[in-house]
Coordinates of C-alpha atoms in Angstrom, one line a residue:
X1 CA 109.5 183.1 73.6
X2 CA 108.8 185.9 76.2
X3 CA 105.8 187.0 78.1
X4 CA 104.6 188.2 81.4
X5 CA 102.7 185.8 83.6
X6 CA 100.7 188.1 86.4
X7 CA 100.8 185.1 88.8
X8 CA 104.2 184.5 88.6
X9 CA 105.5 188.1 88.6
X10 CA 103.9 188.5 91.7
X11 CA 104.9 185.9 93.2
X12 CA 108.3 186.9 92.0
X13 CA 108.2 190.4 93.5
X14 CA 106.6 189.0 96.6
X15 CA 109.5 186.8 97.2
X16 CA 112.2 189.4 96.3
X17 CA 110.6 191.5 99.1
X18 CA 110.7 188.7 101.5
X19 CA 114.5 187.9 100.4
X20 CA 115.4 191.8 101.0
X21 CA 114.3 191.5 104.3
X22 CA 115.6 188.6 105.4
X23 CA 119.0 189.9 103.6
X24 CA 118.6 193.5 105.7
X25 CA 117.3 192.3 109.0
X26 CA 118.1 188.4 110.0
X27 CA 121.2 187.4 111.7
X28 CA 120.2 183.6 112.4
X29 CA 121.3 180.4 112.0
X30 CA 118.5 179.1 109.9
X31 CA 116.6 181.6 108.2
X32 CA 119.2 183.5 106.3
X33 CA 121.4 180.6 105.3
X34 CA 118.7 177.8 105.0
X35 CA 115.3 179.4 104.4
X36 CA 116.9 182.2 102.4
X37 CA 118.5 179.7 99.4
X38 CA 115.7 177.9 99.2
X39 CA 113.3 181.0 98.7
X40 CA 116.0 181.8 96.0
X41 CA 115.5 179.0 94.2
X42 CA 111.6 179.5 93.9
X43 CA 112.2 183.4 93.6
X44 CA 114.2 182.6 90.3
X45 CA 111.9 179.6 89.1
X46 CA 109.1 182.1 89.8
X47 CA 110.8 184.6 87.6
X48 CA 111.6 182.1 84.8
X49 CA 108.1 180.9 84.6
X50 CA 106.9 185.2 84.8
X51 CA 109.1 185.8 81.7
X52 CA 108.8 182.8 79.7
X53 CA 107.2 179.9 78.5
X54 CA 108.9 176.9 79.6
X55 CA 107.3 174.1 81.5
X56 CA 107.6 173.6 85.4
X57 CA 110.0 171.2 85.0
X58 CA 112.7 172.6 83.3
X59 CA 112.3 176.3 84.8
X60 CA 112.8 174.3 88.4
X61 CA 115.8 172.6 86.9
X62 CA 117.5 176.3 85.9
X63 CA 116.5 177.3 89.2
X64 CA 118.4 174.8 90.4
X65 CA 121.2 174.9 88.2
X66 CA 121.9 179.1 88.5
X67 CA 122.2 178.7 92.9
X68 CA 124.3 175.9 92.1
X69 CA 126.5 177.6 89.8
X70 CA 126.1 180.9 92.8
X71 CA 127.2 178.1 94.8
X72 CA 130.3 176.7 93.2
X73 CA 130.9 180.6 92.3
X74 CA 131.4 181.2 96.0
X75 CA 134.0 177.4 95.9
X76 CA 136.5 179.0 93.7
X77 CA 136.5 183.1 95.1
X78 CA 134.8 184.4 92.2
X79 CA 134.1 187.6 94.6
X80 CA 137.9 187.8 94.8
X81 CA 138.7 186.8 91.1
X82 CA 136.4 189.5 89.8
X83 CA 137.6 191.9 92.6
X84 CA 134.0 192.4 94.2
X85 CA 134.9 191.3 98.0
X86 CA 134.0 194.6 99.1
X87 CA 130.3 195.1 97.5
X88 CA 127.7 194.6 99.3
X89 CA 125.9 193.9 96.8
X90 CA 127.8 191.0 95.0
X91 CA 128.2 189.8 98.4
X92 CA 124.6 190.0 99.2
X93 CA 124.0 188.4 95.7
X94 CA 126.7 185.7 95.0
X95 CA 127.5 185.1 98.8
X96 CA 130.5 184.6 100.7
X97 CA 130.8 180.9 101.8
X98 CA 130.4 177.6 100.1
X99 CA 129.1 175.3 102.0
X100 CA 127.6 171.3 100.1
X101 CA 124.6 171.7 102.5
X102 CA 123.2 174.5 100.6
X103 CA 122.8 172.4 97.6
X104 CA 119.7 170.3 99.6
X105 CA 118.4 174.1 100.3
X106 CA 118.5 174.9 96.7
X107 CA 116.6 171.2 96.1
X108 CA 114.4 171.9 98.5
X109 CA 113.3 174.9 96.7
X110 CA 113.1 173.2 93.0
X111 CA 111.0 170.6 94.7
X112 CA 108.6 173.0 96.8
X113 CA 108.0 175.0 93.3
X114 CA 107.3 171.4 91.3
X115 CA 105.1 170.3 94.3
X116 CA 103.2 173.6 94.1
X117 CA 102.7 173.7 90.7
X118 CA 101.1 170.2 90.6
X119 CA 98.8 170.9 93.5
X120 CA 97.6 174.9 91.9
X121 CA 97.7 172.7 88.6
X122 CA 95.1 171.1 89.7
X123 CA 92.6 173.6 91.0

């Protein structure tokens, strides 16, 4: 079922903005590649949990599971099998490297969003 949670669409846009700008204006070793996929990760559980009803749990797991599959994308070429190399865009979006370490970045940000929820859970 779908509905709009204020909190989370905020947090949502918020993070999109933040994600924009580190997309537009960092050239770093850290931020962009580290920083950046986990703030993915919470930007689309953040959106799940805006849109829909399922639980923490499960919305982190998808989270999780859609950068992995972004991730693996980038293992096999998909910019190349779908012909998109030279979008910036679908680079911006799918990326350009695959690299294992990004899957603790992606963790990292499913377990940040799980931690967060159970400490504002219990305000």
């Amino acid at each position: 079922m779908l509905r709009l949670h204020r909190g989370y669409a905020l947090a949502a846009v918020m993070l999109f903005a933040i994600e924009v700008v580190i997309a537009l204006y960092v050239r770093d070793r850290f931020v962009r590649p580290h920083l950046g996929d986990t703030l993915a990760v919470l930007l689309v559980y953040c959106g799940l949990r805006a849109a829909t009803c399922i639980g923490a749990l499960p919305a982190a797991a998808a989270a999780f599971g859609v950068a992995a599959l972004v991730e693996l994308g980038q293992l096999i070429g998909i910019l190349d099998l779908l012909g998109w190399r030279d979008s910036p865009l679908a680079r911006t979006l799918l990326g350009t490297g695959f690299d294992w370490k990004d899957f603790l970045a992606y963790a990292a940000g499913a377990g940040i969003a799980l931690v967060a929820e159970r400490i504002l859970g219990q305000r």
